[in-house]
């Protein structure tokens, strides 16, 4: 008589349990402020629970579509669940996938995996960009290690899906496509990159003249020195964002020195870093250094080449170096890996406290019965202040079709000029399609201009973005 045995479940050893707990702790340390009542408003980040599908969110607003396709995606998802929860889920999942990607890039050692996870999930680049409110760029930064690991293993289908998620922002689309293709030379990855970038590439080409920035933007957005390490030291530690207000206090107090020391330790393992990742890191540092050392050259580029404004924030492109840093940490021997882990944490020891600025807040949106019509706010600034004085992008632009100025002044320097419709709209509102004019005192004047239909091409391009993951269907795990 044969005995029946219960199937054995795969065993998980103690080291794996500890690493999972470590990953959970890291993810929690950088995402804990996201949970609570309210909506998100921090510098570049404004997420309403129910954003409106505006012309701008489709790339057909008064200014270049820098938030395409993310704003359109959130507006559509918000018809099902609040957009704030979409962002929470995306960020927590991406941070967790970052830890997974780090573990995949690392060798078998526990200390190496732990160090790689820490660098992937909570490096200064991620912390500073979160404090700047660039949540979708951070999602891309978190996904790059797994995109690289999947590419080195030939997991093309997984790369396509991750690339698609990272493409919520134009920069994310570019770096994800570059990382995917450099690690796995499959032409379909370039096709996936083109499809996921279609919403901003096509609309950008249609409005190429509006996509140029003033040359002074290169100086304003150049990498910034941090305490005791200068600009080069800040960059080596993956810090150096242009906005000093988006930097944790520890970085100015001297803790950035640990980032330089971390770079020195990681450099020991540079021979073990896959060549594609070294190439990507070199490109990222090259753009950042040109922006720092030759702002005049960068300024001429962004002023005269349509779309080159994407390069003006030079430090942003250090995102390309993250997979190489993670890979280097994962290749270290135990003692050096433990040192790298300690140094990575000491770079920004106050990160969980500094990130409290991400906490949801109450957002006041003007009560205007717009019914889809274009709204012109007289003398309303493009940046408003929270109750604690932190500047925030005008939330009205996420709730209705606002005639945006697009003007940007940083430290008294005009970086972007006002849009033509904002400058001339009040001279003949109906001719400019402006249906409502709102005075500073709240009085609303109805011009009679009807609501403009949503651009069919914009909707079609957004549909292309949503269909991009279908390219991964033909790739099955072997």
XYZ file of C-alpha atoms in Angstrom:
478
model
C 0.000 0.000 0.000
C 1.475 3.310 -1.067
C 1.463 6.224 1.326
C 0.465 9.672 0.233
C 2.878 12.431 1.132
C 1.961 16.055 1.433
C 3.715 18.244 -1.126
C 6.628 20.118 0.368
C 6.534 23.869 0.261
C 9.752 25.580 -0.769
C 11.765 26.397 2.323
C 12.960 29.912 3.050
C 16.210 30.130 4.930
C 16.925 32.631 7.689
C 19.085 34.838 5.462
C 16.256 35.243 2.970
C 13.853 36.169 5.765
C 16.280 38.797 7.055
C 16.755 40.250 3.572
C 12.997 40.443 3.024
C 12.631 42.209 6.370
C 15.459 44.569 5.428
C 13.811 45.377 2.105
C 10.508 46.008 3.886
C 12.215 48.360 6.331
C 13.868 50.293 3.490
C 10.642 50.632 1.531
C 8.791 51.740 4.641
C 11.453 54.318 5.510
C 10.981 56.177 2.225
C 7.240 55.727 1.654
C 5.720 55.967 5.142
C 4.725 59.643 4.777
C 2.471 58.825 1.808
C -0.236 57.330 4.007
C -2.769 59.559 5.673
C -5.822 61.652 4.809
C -5.506 64.360 2.202
C -3.922 64.944 -1.178
C -0.324 65.403 -2.295
C 1.216 68.820 -2.781
C 4.981 69.312 -2.543
C 6.842 71.548 -4.986
C 6.458 69.794 -8.377
C 4.011 67.229 -6.995
C 0.283 67.952 -6.999
C -1.995 64.918 -6.953
C -5.718 65.521 -6.475
C -8.009 62.646 -5.635
C -10.055 63.294 -8.781
C -7.940 65.204 -11.308
C -9.562 66.378 -14.522
C -8.529 65.129 -17.959
C -7.304 68.493 -19.243
C -5.894 69.525 -22.592
C -2.508 69.881 -20.879
C -2.654 66.326 -19.516
C -2.900 65.130 -23.131
C 0.002 67.291 -24.274
C -2.125 69.977 -25.940
C -1.989 72.721 -23.335
C -0.379 76.146 -23.435
C 3.025 74.874 -22.330
C 5.157 71.855 -23.296
C 3.753 68.585 -21.959
C 6.275 67.911 -19.201
C 3.694 65.927 -17.213
C 2.610 63.737 -20.105
C 1.433 61.006 -19.905
C 1.318 60.858 -16.090
C -1.427 63.462 -15.652
C -3.625 61.842 -18.283
C -3.066 58.390 -16.787
C -3.985 59.584 -13.296
C -7.082 61.377 -14.581
C -8.338 58.201 -16.248
C -7.574 55.967 -13.275
C -9.288 58.500 -11.001
C -12.608 57.562 -12.583
C -12.198 54.226 -10.793
C -10.147 54.911 -7.656
C -8.663 58.132 -6.238
C -5.488 59.164 -8.027
C -3.775 59.562 -4.651
C -4.103 55.812 -4.096
C -2.820 55.076 -7.579
C 0.321 57.046 -6.727
C 0.692 55.324 -3.345
C 0.436 51.874 -4.907
C 2.833 52.732 -7.726
C 5.448 54.148 -5.384
C 5.370 51.353 -2.825
C 5.413 48.694 -5.536
C 8.273 50.409 -7.397
C 10.353 50.745 -4.228
C 9.804 47.046 -3.511
C 10.780 46.143 -7.081
C 13.887 48.257 -6.617
C 14.944 46.084 -3.693
C 14.215 42.990 -5.762
C 16.244 44.320 -8.677
C 19.152 45.080 -6.359
C 19.074 41.530 -5.021
C 19.087 40.186 -8.582
C 22.063 42.360 -9.565
C 24.015 41.395 -6.456
C 26.094 38.303 -5.852
C 25.114 35.549 -3.392
C 26.456 37.263 -0.271
C 23.915 38.559 2.240
C 25.882 41.712 3.054
C 26.294 42.474 -0.645
C 22.565 42.116 -1.251
C 21.733 44.274 1.770
C 24.092 47.031 0.623
C 22.776 46.887 -2.934
C 19.199 47.174 -1.662
C 20.006 50.209 0.477
C 21.690 52.001 -2.408
C 18.844 51.196 -4.793
C 15.954 52.180 -2.548
C 17.247 55.069 -0.426
C 20.114 56.825 -2.188
C 20.443 60.655 -2.084
C 19.149 60.963 -5.650
C 15.871 59.336 -4.647
C 15.549 61.343 -1.426
C 16.241 64.706 -3.046
C 13.957 64.071 -5.997
C 11.171 62.969 -3.658
C 11.600 66.226 -1.737
C 11.369 68.078 -5.053
C 8.078 66.284 -5.641
C 9.226 64.396 -8.733
C 7.489 61.171 -7.789
C 7.301 59.667 -11.286
C 11.020 60.241 -11.855
C 11.713 58.437 -8.572
C 9.583 55.522 -9.762
C 11.832 55.287 -12.824
C 14.933 55.440 -10.611
C 13.584 52.610 -8.487
C 12.776 50.439 -11.497
C 16.129 50.770 -13.288
C 17.986 48.094 -11.251
C 15.330 45.484 -12.058
C 15.218 46.583 -15.703
C 18.988 46.092 -15.841
C 18.860 42.733 -14.040
C 16.087 41.508 -16.325
C 18.038 42.611 -19.387
C 21.196 40.810 -18.311
C 19.090 37.662 -17.962
C 17.275 38.102 -21.276
C 13.865 38.747 -19.648
C 12.579 40.963 -22.471
C 8.901 40.744 -21.566
C 9.542 41.881 -18.000
C 11.670 44.743 -19.286
C 8.849 45.966 -21.509
C 6.389 46.079 -18.610
C 8.854 47.854 -16.302
C 9.832 50.286 -19.068
C 6.163 51.090 -19.560
C 5.666 51.950 -15.886
C 8.843 54.060 -15.837
C 7.615 56.020 -18.870
C 5.061 57.988 -16.845
C 7.529 60.852 -17.225
C 9.574 61.678 -20.358
C 12.909 61.330 -18.571
C 11.800 58.002 -17.147
C 10.937 56.765 -20.630
C 14.349 57.745 -21.973
C 16.431 56.229 -19.179
C 14.344 53.065 -18.990
C 14.602 52.507 -22.740
C 18.339 53.167 -22.675
C 18.876 50.778 -19.761
C 16.686 48.092 -21.286
C 18.351 48.209 -24.700
C 21.912 48.492 -23.404
C 21.474 45.327 -21.349
C 19.430 43.369 -23.890
C 19.836 44.333 -27.530
C 16.344 43.397 -28.657
C 14.880 45.879 -31.213
C 11.420 45.423 -29.710
C 12.643 47.321 -26.637
C 13.203 50.381 -28.815
C 9.704 49.927 -30.199
C 8.319 49.715 -26.666
C 10.241 52.867 -25.798
C 8.798 54.668 -28.818
C 5.229 53.587 -28.042
C 5.452 54.551 -24.371
C 7.010 57.910 -25.312
C 4.512 58.688 -28.084
C 2.314 61.039 -25.980
C 5.132 63.513 -25.364
C 7.278 62.953 -28.458
C 4.486 63.557 -30.970
C 3.003 66.549 -29.173
C 6.501 67.924 -28.576
C 7.305 67.767 -32.290
C 4.025 69.507 -33.093
C 4.946 72.369 -30.751
C 8.721 72.320 -31.162
C 9.177 76.080 -30.888
C 7.422 76.113 -27.511
C 9.743 73.421 -26.185
C 12.834 75.619 -26.119
C 14.140 77.165 -22.927
C 16.273 80.209 -22.221
C 20.009 79.571 -22.045
C 20.080 80.854 -18.478
C 18.171 77.722 -17.496
C 21.399 75.734 -17.712
C 22.931 77.845 -14.945
C 19.808 77.924 -12.796
C 19.354 74.153 -12.925
C 23.042 73.222 -12.788
C 24.193 70.718 -10.142
C 24.683 72.271 -6.717
C 27.504 71.832 -4.193
C 26.687 70.208 -0.861
C 28.331 70.634 2.510
C 32.097 69.906 2.686
C 32.210 67.962 -0.606
C 31.645 70.597 -3.292
C 29.770 69.870 -6.482
C 31.900 66.940 -7.611
C 31.591 65.229 -4.237
C 27.843 65.770 -4.243
C 27.560 64.167 -7.680
C 29.721 61.195 -6.698
C 27.285 60.549 -3.853
C 24.321 60.829 -6.274
C 23.272 64.151 -4.745
C 23.629 67.729 -5.911
C 20.095 68.673 -6.969
C 19.781 72.306 -8.050
C 17.220 73.221 -5.380
C 18.871 73.518 -1.975
C 15.456 73.457 -0.278
C 14.990 69.858 -1.462
C 18.120 68.613 0.308
C 18.027 66.902 3.731
C 19.771 68.926 6.434
C 22.304 66.150 7.008
C 23.748 66.626 3.517
C 24.675 70.212 4.348
C 25.989 69.253 7.784
C 28.775 67.123 6.339
C 27.181 63.723 5.958
C 27.657 63.990 2.199
C 31.278 63.022 2.948
C 30.061 59.478 3.522
C 28.778 59.486 -0.043
C 32.256 60.225 -1.366
C 33.656 57.441 0.800
C 30.957 55.118 -0.513
C 31.938 55.913 -4.088
C 35.562 55.011 -3.248
C 34.475 51.655 -1.814
C 32.237 50.898 -4.790
C 35.050 51.772 -7.184
C 36.977 48.772 -5.852
C 34.475 46.518 -7.623
C 34.277 48.451 -10.893
C 35.750 45.522 -12.873
C 32.782 43.386 -11.838
C 30.176 45.870 -13.020
C 28.617 44.769 -16.342
C 29.955 46.956 -19.141
C 26.517 48.221 -20.242
C 25.908 49.595 -16.752
C 29.303 51.330 -16.733
C 28.440 52.922 -20.077
C 25.109 54.196 -18.786
C 26.782 55.626 -15.674
C 29.380 57.380 -17.830
C 26.650 59.012 -19.920
C 24.786 60.159 -16.822
C 27.901 61.691 -15.269
C 28.888 63.291 -18.591
C 25.585 65.179 -18.848
C 25.744 66.247 -15.198
C 29.360 67.431 -15.535
C 28.689 69.383 -18.741
C 25.812 71.108 -16.985
C 28.146 71.923 -14.079
C 31.410 72.772 -15.852
C 30.121 74.145 -19.159
C 26.713 75.732 -18.540
C 27.253 77.970 -21.561
C 27.441 74.982 -23.868
C 24.392 73.409 -22.261
C 22.592 76.745 -22.427
C 23.092 77.074 -26.175
C 21.856 73.529 -26.633
C 18.628 73.946 -24.695
C 17.926 77.342 -26.263
C 18.325 76.312 -29.888
C 17.501 72.594 -30.048
C 13.813 71.688 -29.624
C 13.303 69.257 -26.765
C 16.807 69.751 -25.375
C 15.238 71.399 -22.346
C 15.099 67.880 -20.935
C 18.857 68.182 -20.419
C 18.917 71.471 -18.530
C 18.541 69.785 -15.137
C 21.875 68.045 -15.569
C 22.003 66.324 -12.171
C 18.770 64.538 -13.033
C 20.667 62.305 -15.454
C 22.683 60.710 -12.661
C 19.722 58.361 -12.578
C 21.602 56.392 -15.239
C 24.378 55.632 -12.728
C 22.123 53.968 -10.154
C 22.254 50.438 -11.656
C 26.061 50.592 -11.773
C 26.244 51.681 -8.125
C 23.884 48.882 -7.132
C 25.829 46.328 -9.144
C 29.125 47.443 -7.598
C 27.745 47.105 -4.085
C 26.460 43.655 -4.941
C 29.904 42.544 -6.099
C 31.758 43.467 -2.905
C 33.175 40.958 -0.465
C 31.374 40.739 2.906
C 33.555 43.158 4.902
C 33.524 45.811 2.184
C 29.818 45.232 1.558
C 29.080 45.826 5.236
C 31.124 49.031 5.061
C 29.238 50.102 1.926
C 25.947 49.446 3.698
C 26.953 51.633 6.634
C 28.194 54.428 4.385
C 25.040 54.361 2.269
C 22.880 54.828 5.355
C 25.112 57.562 6.764
C 24.800 59.654 3.577
C 21.282 60.740 4.550
C 20.583 59.467 8.078
C 17.704 61.917 8.448
C 15.931 60.826 5.259
C 12.828 59.337 6.978
C 12.373 62.572 8.929
C 13.058 64.869 5.970
C 10.550 62.970 3.840
C 7.784 63.919 6.249
C 7.193 66.849 3.885
C 5.528 64.292 1.580
C 2.615 63.868 3.993
C -0.804 64.451 2.373
C -2.293 67.883 2.968
C -5.530 69.708 2.253
C -5.422 71.326 -1.189
C -7.591 74.355 -1.857
C -8.823 74.427 -5.453
C -10.807 77.425 -6.766
C -14.501 76.611 -6.998
C -15.285 77.285 -10.639
C -18.124 75.617 -12.529
C -15.982 75.279 -15.635
C -17.847 72.440 -17.397
C -14.755 71.742 -19.450
C -14.272 75.296 -20.658
C -10.928 77.083 -20.623
C -10.424 79.246 -17.539
C -8.216 82.346 -17.316
C -7.185 83.347 -13.791
C -6.110 86.980 -13.605
C -2.911 87.502 -11.600
C -2.927 83.983 -10.137
C 0.669 82.788 -9.618
C 1.776 79.526 -11.194
C 3.255 78.574 -7.811
C 1.348 78.909 -4.575
C 2.463 78.228 -1.013
C 1.366 75.575 1.426
C 0.556 76.597 4.977
C 4.192 75.912 5.908
C 5.522 78.136 3.106
C 6.667 75.370 0.745
C 5.925 76.292 -2.888
C 3.532 74.096 -4.843
C 2.433 73.993 -8.473
C -0.994 75.629 -8.812
C -3.522 72.816 -8.127
C -6.107 74.533 -10.324
C -4.156 73.313 -13.368
C -4.981 69.724 -12.347
C -8.678 70.408 -11.792
C -9.671 72.328 -14.934
C -8.427 73.638 -18.278
C -6.424 76.600 -17.021
C -4.796 79.018 -19.445
C -1.255 78.557 -18.173
C 1.433 81.185 -18.355
C 4.300 78.714 -18.481
C 6.529 81.491 -17.183
C 9.261 80.452 -14.797
C 11.485 82.696 -12.728
C 14.131 81.193 -10.443
C 16.181 83.420 -8.134
C 15.090 86.468 -10.125
C 16.148 85.013 -13.481
C 13.551 84.422 -16.192
C 13.981 80.842 -17.376
C 10.787 80.370 -19.401
C 8.683 83.103 -21.000
C 4.906 83.388 -20.666
C 2.854 81.542 -23.261
C 1.293 83.597 -26.115
C -2.291 82.768 -25.126
C -1.661 83.869 -21.559
C -0.175 87.167 -22.752
C -2.834 87.947 -25.359
C -5.866 86.037 -24.070
C -7.605 88.922 -22.341
C -7.496 91.099 -25.474
C -10.002 88.822 -27.215
C -11.006 85.917 -24.944
C -13.462 84.290 -27.340
C -10.951 84.241 -30.178
C -8.525 82.455 -27.859
C -11.159 79.955 -26.739
C -11.345 81.308 -23.175
C -14.751 80.624 -21.673
C -14.330 81.972 -18.143
C -12.240 84.786 -16.668
C -11.705 84.688 -12.914
C -10.669 87.869 -11.096
C -8.469 87.836 -7.974
C -11.570 88.552 -5.854
C -13.263 85.405 -7.186
C -15.643 87.125 -9.612
C -16.251 84.991 -12.712
C -16.945 86.504 -16.128
C -18.542 84.235 -18.720
C -17.343 85.102 -22.234
C -19.675 82.672 -23.933
C -16.865 80.672 -25.522
C -17.810 76.969 -25.489
C -15.734 74.111 -24.169
C -13.102 72.896 -26.588
C -13.301 69.171 -27.356
C -10.431 67.028 -26.161
C -7.842 66.574 -28.863
C -8.496 63.193 -30.557
C -4.797 62.778 -31.287
C -3.991 63.246 -27.612
C -6.500 60.563 -26.650
C -5.124 58.245 -29.347
C -1.554 58.733 -28.131
C -2.631 57.983 -24.564
C -4.297 54.812 -25.841
C -1.007 53.830 -27.505
C 0.709 54.242 -24.147
C -1.816 51.987 -22.428
C -1.381 49.319 -25.118
C 2.425 49.224 -24.891
C 2.548 46.256 -22.417
C 0.903 44.075 -25.066
C 4.312 43.947 -26.748
C 5.418 41.726 -23.876
C 2.797 39.051 -24.548
C 4.953 37.059 -26.955
C 7.781 36.746 -24.417
C 7.273 33.900 -21.972
C 9.536 32.924 -19.133
C 11.669 29.956 -20.125
